[in-house]
mmCIF file of C-alpha atoms and ligand atoms in Angstrom:
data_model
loop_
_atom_site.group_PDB
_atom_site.id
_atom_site.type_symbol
_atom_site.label_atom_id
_atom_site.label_comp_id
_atom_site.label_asym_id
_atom_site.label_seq_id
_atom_site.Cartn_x
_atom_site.Cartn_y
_atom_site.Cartn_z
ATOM 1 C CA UNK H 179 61.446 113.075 99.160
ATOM 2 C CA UNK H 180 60.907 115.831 96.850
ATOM 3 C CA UNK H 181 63.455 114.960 93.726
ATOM 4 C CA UNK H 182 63.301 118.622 92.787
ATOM 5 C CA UNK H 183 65.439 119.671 96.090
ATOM 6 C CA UNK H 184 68.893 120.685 95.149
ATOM 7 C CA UNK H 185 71.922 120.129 97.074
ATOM 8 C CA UNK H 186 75.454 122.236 97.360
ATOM 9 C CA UNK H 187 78.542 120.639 98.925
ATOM 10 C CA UNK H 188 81.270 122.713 99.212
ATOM 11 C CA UNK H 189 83.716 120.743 98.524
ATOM 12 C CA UNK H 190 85.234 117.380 97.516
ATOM 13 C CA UNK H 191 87.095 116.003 100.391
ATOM 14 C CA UNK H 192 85.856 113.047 102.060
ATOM 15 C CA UNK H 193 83.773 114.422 104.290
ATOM 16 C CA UNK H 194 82.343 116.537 100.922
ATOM 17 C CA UNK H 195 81.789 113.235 99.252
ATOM 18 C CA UNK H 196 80.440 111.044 101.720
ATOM 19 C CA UNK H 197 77.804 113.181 102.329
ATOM 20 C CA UNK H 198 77.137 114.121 98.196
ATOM 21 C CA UNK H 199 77.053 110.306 98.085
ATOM 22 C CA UNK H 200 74.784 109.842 101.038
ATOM 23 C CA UNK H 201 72.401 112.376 99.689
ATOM 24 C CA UNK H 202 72.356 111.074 96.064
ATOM 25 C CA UNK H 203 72.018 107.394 97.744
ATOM 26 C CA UNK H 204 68.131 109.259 98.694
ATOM 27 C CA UNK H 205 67.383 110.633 95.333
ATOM 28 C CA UNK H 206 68.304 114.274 96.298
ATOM 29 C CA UNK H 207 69.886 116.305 93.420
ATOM 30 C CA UNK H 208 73.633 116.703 94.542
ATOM 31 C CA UNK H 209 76.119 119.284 92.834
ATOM 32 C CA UNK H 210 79.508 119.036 94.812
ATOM 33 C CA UNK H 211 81.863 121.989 93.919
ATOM 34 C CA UNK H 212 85.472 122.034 94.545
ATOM 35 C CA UNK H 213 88.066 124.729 94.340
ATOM 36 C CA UNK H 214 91.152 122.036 93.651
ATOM 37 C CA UNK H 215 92.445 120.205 90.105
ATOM 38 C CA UNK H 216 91.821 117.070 91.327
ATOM 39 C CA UNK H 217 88.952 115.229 94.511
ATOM 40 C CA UNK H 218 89.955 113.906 97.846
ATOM 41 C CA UNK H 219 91.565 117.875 99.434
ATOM 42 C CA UNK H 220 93.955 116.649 102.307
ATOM 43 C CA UNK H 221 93.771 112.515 100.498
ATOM 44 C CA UNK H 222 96.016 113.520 98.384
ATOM 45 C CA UNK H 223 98.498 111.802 96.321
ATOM 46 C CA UNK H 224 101.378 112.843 94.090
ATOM 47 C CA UNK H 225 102.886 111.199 90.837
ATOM 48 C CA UNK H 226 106.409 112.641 90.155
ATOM 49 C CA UNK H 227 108.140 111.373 87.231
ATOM 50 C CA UNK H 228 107.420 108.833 84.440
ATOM 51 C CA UNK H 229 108.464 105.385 83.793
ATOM 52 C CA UNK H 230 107.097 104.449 86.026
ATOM 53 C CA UNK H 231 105.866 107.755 88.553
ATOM 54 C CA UNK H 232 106.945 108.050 92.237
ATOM 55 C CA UNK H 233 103.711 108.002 93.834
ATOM 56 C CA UNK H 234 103.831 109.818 97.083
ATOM 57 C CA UNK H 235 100.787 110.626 99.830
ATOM 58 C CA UNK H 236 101.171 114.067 100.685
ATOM 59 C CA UNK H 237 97.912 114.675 103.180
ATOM 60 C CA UNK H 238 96.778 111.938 105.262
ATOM 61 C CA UNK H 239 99.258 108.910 105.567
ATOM 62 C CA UNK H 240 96.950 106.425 106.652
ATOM 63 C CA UNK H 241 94.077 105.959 108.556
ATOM 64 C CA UNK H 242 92.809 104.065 111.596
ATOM 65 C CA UNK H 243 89.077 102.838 112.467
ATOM 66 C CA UNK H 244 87.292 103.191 116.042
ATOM 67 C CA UNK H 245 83.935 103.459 115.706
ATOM 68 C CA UNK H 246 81.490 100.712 114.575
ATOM 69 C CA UNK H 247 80.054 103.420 111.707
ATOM 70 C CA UNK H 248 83.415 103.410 109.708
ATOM 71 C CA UNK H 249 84.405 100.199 110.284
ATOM 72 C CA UNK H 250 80.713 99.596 108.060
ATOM 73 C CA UNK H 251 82.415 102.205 105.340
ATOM 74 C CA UNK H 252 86.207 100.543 105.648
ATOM 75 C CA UNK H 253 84.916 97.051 104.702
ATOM 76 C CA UNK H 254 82.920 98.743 101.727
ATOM 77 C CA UNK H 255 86.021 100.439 100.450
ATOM 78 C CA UNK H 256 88.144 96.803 101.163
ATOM 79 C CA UNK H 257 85.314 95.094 99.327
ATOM 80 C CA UNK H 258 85.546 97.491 96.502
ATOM 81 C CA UNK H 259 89.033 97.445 96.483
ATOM 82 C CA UNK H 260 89.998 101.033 97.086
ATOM 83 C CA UNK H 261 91.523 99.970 100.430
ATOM 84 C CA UNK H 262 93.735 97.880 102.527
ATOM 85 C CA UNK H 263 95.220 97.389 105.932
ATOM 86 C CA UNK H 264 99.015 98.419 105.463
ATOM 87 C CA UNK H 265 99.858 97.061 108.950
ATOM 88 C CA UNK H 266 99.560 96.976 112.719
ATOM 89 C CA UNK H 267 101.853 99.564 114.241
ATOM 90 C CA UNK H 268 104.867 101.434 113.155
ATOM 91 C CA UNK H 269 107.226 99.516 116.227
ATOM 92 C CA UNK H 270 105.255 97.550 118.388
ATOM 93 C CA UNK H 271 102.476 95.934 116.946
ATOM 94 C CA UNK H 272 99.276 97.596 119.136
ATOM 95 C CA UNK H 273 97.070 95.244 116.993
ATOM 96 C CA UNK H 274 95.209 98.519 115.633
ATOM 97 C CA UNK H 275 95.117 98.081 111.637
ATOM 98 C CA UNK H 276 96.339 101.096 109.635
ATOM 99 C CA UNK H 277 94.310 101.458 106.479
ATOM 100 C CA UNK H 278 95.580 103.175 103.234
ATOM 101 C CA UNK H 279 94.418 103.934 99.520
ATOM 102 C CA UNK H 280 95.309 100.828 97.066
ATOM 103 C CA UNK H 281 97.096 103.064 94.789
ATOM 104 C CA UNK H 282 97.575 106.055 97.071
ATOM 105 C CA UNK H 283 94.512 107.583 99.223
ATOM 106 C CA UNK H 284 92.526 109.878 96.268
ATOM 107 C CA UNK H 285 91.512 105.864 95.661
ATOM 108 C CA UNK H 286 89.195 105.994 98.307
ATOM 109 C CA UNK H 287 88.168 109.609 97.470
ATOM 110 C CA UNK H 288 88.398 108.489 93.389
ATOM 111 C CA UNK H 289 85.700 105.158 94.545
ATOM 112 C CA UNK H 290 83.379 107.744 96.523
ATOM 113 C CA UNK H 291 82.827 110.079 93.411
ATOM 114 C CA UNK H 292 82.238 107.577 91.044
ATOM 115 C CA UNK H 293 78.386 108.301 90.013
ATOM 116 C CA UNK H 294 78.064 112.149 91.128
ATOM 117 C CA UNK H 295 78.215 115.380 89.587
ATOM 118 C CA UNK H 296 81.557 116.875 90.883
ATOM 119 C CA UNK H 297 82.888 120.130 89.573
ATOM 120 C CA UNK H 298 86.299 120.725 90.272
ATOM 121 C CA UNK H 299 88.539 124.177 89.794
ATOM 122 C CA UNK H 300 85.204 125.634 90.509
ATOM 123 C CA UNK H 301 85.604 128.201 93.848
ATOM 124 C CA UNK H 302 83.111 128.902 95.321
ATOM 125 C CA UNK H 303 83.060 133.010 96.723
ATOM 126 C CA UNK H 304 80.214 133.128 98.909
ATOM 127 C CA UNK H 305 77.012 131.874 99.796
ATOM 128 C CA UNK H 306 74.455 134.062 100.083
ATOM 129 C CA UNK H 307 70.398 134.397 100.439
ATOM 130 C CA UNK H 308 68.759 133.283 97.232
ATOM 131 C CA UNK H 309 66.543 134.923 94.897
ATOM 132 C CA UNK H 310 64.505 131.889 93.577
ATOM 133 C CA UNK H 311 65.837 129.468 96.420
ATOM 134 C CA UNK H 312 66.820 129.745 99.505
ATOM 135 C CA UNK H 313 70.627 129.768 99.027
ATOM 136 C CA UNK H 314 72.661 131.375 96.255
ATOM 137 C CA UNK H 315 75.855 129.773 96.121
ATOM 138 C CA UNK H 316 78.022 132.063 94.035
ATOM 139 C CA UNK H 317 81.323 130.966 92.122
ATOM 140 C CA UNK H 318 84.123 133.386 91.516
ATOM 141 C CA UNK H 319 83.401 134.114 88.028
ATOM 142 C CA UNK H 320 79.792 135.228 89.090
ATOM 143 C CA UNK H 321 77.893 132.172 88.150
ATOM 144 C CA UNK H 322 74.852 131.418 90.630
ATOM 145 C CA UNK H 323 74.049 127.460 91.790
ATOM 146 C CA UNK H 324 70.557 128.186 93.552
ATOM 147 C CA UNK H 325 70.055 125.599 96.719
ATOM 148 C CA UNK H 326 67.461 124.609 99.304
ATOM 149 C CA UNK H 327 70.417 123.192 101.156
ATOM 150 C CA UNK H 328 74.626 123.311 101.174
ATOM 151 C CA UNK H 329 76.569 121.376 103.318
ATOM 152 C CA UNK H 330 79.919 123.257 103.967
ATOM 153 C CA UNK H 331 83.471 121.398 104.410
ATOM 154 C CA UNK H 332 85.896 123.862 104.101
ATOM 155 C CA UNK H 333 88.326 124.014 106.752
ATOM 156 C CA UNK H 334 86.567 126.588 109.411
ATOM 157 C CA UNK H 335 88.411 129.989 108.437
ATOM 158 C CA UNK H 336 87.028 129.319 104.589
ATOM 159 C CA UNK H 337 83.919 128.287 105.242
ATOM 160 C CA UNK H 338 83.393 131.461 107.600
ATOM 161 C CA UNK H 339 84.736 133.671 104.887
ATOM 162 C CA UNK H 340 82.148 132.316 102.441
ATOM 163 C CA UNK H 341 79.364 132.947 104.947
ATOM 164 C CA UNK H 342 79.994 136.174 105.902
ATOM 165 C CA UNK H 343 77.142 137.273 103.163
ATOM 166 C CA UNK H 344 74.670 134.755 104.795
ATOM 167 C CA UNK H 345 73.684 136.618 107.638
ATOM 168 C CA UNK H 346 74.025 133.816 110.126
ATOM 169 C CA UNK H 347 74.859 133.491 113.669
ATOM 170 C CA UNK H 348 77.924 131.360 113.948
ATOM 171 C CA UNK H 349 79.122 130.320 117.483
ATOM 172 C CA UNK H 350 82.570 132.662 118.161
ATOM 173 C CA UNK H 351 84.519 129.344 119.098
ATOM 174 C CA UNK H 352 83.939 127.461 116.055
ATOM 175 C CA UNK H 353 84.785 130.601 114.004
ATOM 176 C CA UNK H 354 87.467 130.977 115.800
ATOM 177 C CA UNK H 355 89.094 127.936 115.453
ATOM 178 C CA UNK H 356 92.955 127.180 114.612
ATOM 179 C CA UNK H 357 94.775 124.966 112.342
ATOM 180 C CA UNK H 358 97.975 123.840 112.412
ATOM 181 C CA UNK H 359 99.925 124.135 109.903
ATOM 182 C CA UNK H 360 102.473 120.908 107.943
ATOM 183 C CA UNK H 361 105.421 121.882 105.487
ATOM 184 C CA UNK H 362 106.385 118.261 103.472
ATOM 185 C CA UNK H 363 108.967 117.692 101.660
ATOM 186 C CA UNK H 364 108.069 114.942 98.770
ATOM 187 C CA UNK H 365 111.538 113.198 97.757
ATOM 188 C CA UNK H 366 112.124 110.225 95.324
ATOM 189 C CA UNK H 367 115.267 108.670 95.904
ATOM 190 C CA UNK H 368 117.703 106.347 94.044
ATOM 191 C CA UNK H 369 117.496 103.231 96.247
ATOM 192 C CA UNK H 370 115.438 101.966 98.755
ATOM 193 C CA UNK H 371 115.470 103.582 102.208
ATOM 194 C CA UNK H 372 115.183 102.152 105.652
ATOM 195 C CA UNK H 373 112.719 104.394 107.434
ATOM 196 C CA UNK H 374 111.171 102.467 110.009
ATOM 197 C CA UNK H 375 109.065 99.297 110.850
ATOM 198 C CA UNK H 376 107.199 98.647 107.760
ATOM 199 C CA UNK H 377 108.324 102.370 106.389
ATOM 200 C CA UNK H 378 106.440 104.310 108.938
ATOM 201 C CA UNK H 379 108.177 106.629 111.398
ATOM 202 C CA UNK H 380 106.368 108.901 114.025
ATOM 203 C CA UNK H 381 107.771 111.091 116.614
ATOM 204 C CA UNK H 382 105.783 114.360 117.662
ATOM 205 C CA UNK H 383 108.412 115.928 119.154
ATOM 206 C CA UNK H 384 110.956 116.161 116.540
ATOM 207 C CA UNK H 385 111.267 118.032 113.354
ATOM 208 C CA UNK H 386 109.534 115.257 111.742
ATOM 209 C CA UNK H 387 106.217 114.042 113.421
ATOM 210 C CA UNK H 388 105.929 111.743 110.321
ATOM 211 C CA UNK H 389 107.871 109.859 107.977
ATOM 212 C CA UNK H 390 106.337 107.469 105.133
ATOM 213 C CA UNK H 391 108.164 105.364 102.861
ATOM 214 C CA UNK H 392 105.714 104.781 100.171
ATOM 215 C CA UNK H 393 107.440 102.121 98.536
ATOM 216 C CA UNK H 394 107.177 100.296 101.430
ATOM 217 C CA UNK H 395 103.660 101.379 101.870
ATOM 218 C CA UNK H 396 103.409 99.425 98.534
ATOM 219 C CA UNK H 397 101.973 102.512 96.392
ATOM 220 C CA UNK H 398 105.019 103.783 94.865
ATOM 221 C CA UNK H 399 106.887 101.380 92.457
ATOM 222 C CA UNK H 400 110.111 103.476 93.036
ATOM 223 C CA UNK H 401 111.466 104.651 96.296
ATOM 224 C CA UNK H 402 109.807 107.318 97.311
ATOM 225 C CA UNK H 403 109.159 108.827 101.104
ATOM 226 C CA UNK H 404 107.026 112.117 102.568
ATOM 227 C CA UNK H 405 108.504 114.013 105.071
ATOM 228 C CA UNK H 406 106.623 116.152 107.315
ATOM 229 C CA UNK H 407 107.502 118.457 109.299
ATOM 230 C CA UNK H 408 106.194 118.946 113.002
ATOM 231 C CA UNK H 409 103.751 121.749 113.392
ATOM 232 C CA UNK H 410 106.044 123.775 115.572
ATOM 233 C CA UNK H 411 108.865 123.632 112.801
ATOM 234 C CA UNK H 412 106.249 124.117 110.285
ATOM 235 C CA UNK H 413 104.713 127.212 111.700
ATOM 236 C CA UNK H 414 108.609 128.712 112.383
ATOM 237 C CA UNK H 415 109.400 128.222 108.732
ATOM 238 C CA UNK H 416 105.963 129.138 107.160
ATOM 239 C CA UNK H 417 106.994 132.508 105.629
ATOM 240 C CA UNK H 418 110.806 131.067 104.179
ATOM 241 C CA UNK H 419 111.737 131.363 101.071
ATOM 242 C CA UNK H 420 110.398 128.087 99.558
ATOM 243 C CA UNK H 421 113.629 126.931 98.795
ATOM 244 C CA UNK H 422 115.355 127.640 101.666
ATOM 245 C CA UNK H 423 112.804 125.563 103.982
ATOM 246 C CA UNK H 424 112.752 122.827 101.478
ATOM 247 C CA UNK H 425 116.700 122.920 101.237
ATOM 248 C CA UNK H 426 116.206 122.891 105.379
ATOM 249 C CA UNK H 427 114.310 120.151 105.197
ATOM 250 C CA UNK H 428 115.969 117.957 102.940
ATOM 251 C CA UNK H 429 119.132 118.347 105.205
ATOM 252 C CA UNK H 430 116.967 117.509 108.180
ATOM 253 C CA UNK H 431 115.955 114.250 106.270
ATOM 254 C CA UNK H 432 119.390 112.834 105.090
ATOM 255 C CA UNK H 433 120.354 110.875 108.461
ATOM 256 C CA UNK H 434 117.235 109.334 107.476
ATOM 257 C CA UNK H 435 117.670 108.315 104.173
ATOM 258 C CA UNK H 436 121.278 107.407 104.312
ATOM 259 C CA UNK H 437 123.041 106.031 101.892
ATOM 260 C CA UNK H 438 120.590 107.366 99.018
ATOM 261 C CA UNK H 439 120.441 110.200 97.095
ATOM 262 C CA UNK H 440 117.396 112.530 96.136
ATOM 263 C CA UNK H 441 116.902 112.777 92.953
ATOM 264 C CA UNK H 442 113.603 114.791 92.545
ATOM 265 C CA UNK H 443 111.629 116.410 95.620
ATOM 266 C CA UNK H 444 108.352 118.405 95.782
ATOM 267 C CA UNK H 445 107.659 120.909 98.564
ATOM 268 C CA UNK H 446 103.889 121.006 99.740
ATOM 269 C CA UNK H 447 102.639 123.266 102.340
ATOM 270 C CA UNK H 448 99.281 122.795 104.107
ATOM 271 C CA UNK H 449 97.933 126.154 105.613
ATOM 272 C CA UNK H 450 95.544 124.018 107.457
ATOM 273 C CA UNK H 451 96.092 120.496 107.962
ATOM 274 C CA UNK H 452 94.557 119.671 111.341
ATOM 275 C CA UNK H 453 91.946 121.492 113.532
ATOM 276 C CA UNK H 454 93.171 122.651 117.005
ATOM 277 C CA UNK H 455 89.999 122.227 118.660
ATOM 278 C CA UNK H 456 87.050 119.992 117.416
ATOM 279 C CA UNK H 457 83.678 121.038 117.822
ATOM 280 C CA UNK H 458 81.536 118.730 120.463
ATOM 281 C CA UNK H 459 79.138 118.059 117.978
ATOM 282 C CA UNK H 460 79.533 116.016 114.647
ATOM 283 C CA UNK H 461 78.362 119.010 112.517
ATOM 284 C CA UNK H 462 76.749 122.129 112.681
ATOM 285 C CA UNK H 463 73.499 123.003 111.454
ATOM 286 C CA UNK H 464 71.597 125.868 110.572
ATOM 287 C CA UNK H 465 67.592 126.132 108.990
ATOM 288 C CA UNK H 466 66.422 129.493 108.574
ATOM 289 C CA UNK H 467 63.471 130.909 106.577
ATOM 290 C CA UNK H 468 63.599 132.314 103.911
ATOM 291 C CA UNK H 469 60.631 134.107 101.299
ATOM 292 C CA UNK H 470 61.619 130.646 99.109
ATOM 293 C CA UNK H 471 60.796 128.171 102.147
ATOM 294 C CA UNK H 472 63.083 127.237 104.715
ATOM 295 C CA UNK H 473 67.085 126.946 103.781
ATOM 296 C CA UNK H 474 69.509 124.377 105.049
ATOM 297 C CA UNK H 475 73.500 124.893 105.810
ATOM 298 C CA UNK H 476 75.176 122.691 107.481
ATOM 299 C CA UNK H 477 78.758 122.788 108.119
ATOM 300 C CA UNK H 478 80.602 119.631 108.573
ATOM 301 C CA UNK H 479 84.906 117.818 108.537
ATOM 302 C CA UNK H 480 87.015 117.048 110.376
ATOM 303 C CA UNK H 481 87.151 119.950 112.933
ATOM 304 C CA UNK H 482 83.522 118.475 113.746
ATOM 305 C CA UNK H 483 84.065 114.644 114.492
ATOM 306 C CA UNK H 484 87.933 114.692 114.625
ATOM 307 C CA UNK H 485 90.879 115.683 113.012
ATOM 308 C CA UNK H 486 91.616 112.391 111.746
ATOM 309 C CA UNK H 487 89.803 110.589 107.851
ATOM 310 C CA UNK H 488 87.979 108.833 110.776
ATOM 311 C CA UNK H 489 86.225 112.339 112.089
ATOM 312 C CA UNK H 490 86.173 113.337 108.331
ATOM 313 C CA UNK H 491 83.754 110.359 107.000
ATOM 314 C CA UNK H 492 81.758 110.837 110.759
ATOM 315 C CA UNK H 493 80.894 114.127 110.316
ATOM 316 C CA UNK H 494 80.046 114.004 106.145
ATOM 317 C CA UNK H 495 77.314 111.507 107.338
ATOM 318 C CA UNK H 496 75.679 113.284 110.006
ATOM 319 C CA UNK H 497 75.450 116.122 108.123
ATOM 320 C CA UNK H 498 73.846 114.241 105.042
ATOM 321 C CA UNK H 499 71.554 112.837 107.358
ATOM 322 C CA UNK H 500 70.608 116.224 109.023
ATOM 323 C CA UNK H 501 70.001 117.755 105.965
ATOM 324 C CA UNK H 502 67.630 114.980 104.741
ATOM 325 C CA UNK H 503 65.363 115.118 107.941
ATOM 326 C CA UNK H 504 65.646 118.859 107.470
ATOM 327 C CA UNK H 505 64.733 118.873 103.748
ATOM 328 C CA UNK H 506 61.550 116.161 104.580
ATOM 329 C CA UNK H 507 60.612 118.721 107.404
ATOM 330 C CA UNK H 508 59.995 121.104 105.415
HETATM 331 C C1 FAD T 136 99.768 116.661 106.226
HETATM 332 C C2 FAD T 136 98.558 115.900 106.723
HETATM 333 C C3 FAD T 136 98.697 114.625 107.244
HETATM 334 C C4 FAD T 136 97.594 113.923 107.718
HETATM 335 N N1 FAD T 136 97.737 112.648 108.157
HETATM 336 C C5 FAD T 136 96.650 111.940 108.534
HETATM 337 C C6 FAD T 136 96.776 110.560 108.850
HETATM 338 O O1 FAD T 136 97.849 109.965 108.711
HETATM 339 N N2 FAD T 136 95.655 109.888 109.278
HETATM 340 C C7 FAD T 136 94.434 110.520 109.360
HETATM 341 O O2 FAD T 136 93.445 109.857 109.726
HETATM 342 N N3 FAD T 136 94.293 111.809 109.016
HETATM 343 C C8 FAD T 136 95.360 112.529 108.599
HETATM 344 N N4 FAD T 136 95.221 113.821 108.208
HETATM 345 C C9 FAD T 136 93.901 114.451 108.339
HETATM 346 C C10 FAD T 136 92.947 114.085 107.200
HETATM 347 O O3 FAD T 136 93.598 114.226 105.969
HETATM 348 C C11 FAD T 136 91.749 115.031 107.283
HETATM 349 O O4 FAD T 136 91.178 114.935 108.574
HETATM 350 C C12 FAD T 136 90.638 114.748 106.261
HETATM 351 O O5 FAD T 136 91.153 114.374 105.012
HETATM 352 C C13 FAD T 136 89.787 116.001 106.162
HETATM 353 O O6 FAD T 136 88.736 115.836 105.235
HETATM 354 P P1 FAD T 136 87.667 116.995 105.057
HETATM 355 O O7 FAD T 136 86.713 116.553 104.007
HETATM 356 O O8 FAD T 136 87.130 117.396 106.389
HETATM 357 O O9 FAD T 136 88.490 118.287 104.547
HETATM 358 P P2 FAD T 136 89.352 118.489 103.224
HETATM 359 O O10 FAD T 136 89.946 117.236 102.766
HETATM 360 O O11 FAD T 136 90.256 119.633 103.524
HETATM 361 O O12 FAD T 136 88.275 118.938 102.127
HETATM 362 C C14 FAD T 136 87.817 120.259 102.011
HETATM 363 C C15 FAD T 136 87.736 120.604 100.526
HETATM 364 O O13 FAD T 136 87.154 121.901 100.401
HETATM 365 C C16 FAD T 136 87.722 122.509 99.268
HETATM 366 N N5 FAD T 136 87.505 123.956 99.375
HETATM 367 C C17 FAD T 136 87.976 124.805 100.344
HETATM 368 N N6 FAD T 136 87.535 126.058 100.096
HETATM 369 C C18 FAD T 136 86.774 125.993 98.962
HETATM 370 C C19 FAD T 136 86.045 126.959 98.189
HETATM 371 N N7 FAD T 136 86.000 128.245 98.566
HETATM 372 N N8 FAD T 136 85.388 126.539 97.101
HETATM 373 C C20 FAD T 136 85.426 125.249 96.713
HETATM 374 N N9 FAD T 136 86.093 124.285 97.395
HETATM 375 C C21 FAD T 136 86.750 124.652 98.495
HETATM 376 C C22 FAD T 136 89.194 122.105 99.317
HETATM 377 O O14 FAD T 136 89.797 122.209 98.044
HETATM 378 C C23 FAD T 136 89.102 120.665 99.828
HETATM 379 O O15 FAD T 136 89.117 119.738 98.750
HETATM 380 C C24 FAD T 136 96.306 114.533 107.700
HETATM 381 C C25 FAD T 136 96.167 115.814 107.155
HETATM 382 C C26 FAD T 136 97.280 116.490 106.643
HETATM 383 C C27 FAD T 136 97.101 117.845 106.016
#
């Protein structure tokens, strides 16, 4: 492989960093560019407080394995230490493990990172034909990352809006495609609560579809539990006042935290937490020619493989792989 090839990933979720990793794992030149403060978009934990911090997981709770391609990449992370089963059901046990991040789930996305060249707070505006390479990957303060390939993970509606200057044929259903929407309510409380078999609570038919206690979870030293609201309830309430729906839901939550009082809450709000519809393929991919040789996007997460960390790791790999045969192809 040609060590001068440079790849873009747009950004540093796990499906972003798998495939930087992947990629880098081949001895291809990797920048991965991420709009957020911190890695890991929807693995993402909160500290709130000090001495000690409530730790709270705010995106993905936890995460199961099906296919024999993860379960490889679980027992890497469990032999690294970055994660653990937390248990086998939230009621019955169904014998299906439930995975989490040691000290929250950015460990996983903290462990896949380690080694590359990740650039967060850096947005990325558009992508665009190059004018020494075939891509020109443009941030918002006008600086120019020239690319023979990017692999794109934005949630769809993003990574459409940063391809509109691409001049690419996207399929109408995948640009199309819907997210719903989760408002979460992040509350440390003064005593432990009882939420559930081993502090996990699901129901998708009520105003919660999840409830986590994370000290039970064993990542928060204090009591400390994320609420989130059902997409329905989420989508009625998207446009409150942000106090108001997190004054709603904190009401909503007391008959299941009762007995304690809150004593410092977070609201979150996640435009789009979970694909509608998922693509039939594991990522998309596009090679088109350009006066600089042949250019590479490929767009890949978990509205490709599954809306799930599962889908998320599935589709970062293809797409790493895609874009290697495509890069030695050309
Ligand atoms: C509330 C919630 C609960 C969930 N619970 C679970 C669960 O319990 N179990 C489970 O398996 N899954 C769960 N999920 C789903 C899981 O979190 C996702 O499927 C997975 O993390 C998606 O990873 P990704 O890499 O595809 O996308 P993301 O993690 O969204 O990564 C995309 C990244 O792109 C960056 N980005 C976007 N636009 C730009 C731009 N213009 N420039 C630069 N960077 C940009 C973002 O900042 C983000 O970091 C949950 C998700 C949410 C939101």
């Amino acid at each position: 492989m040609n060590r001068d090839l440079r790849v873009v990933v747009v950004g540093a979720g796990l499906s972003g960093l798998i495939a930087a990793r992947d990629l880098v794992n081949h001895g291809i030149h990797v920048t991965v560019l991420d709009k957020g403060r911190g890695i890991g978009g929807r693995l993402a934990t909160r500290r709130i407080g000090s001495d000690p911090a409530a730790v709270l997981d705010h995106g993905a709770q936890f995460f199961t394995v099906r296919s024999p391609e993860f379960e490889r990449e679980v027992a890497e992370w469990t032999r690294a230490g970055v994660a653990r089963e937390w248990c086998r059901g939230f009621g019955d046990d169904d014998g299906h493990p439930r995975y989490v991040g040691v000290d929250g789930m950015t460990s996983i996305a903290k462990h896949l990172a380690r080694g590359l060249d990740v650039r967060t707070n850096t947005l990325v505006f558009a992508i665009r034909r190059g004018t020494s390479s075939p891509w020109d990957v443009v941030l918002d303060d006008g600086t120019v990352v020239p690319a023979h390939a990017v692999i794109v993970t934005c949630p769809l509606p993003q990574t459409y809006s940063l391809l509109v200057s691409a001049e690419l044929e996207l399929p109408s259903e995948l640009t199309s495609t819907e997210y719903d929407r989760t408002l979460a309510l992040l509350a440390v409380l003064d005593r432990p609560a009882a939420v559930g078999a081993h502090g996990g609570w699901q129901n998708p038919n009520a105003t919660f579809s999840w409830i986590g206690d994370n000290q039970a979870k064993a990542i928060s030293p204090v009591p400390a539990v994320t609420f989130h609201a059902s997409p329905q309830w989420s989508l009625d309430h998207w446009d409150d006042d942000h106090a108001d729906a997190a004054r709603l839901l904190a009401d909503e939550a007391a008959p299941f935290i009762e007995g304690c009082n809150i004593v410092a809450s977070e609201f979150k709000r996640w435009r789009f937490a979970t694909p509608r519809s998922i693509w039939p393929e594991p990522c998309h991919v596009i090679t088109t020619e350009s006066a600089h040789g042949n250019g590479t996007i490929a767009l890949a997460g978990d509205a490709f493989a599954g809306p799930k960390v599962e889908g998320a790791a599935l589709s970062g790999a293809t797409a790493a792989a895609r874009v290697r045969a495509e890069l030695a192809a050309n």
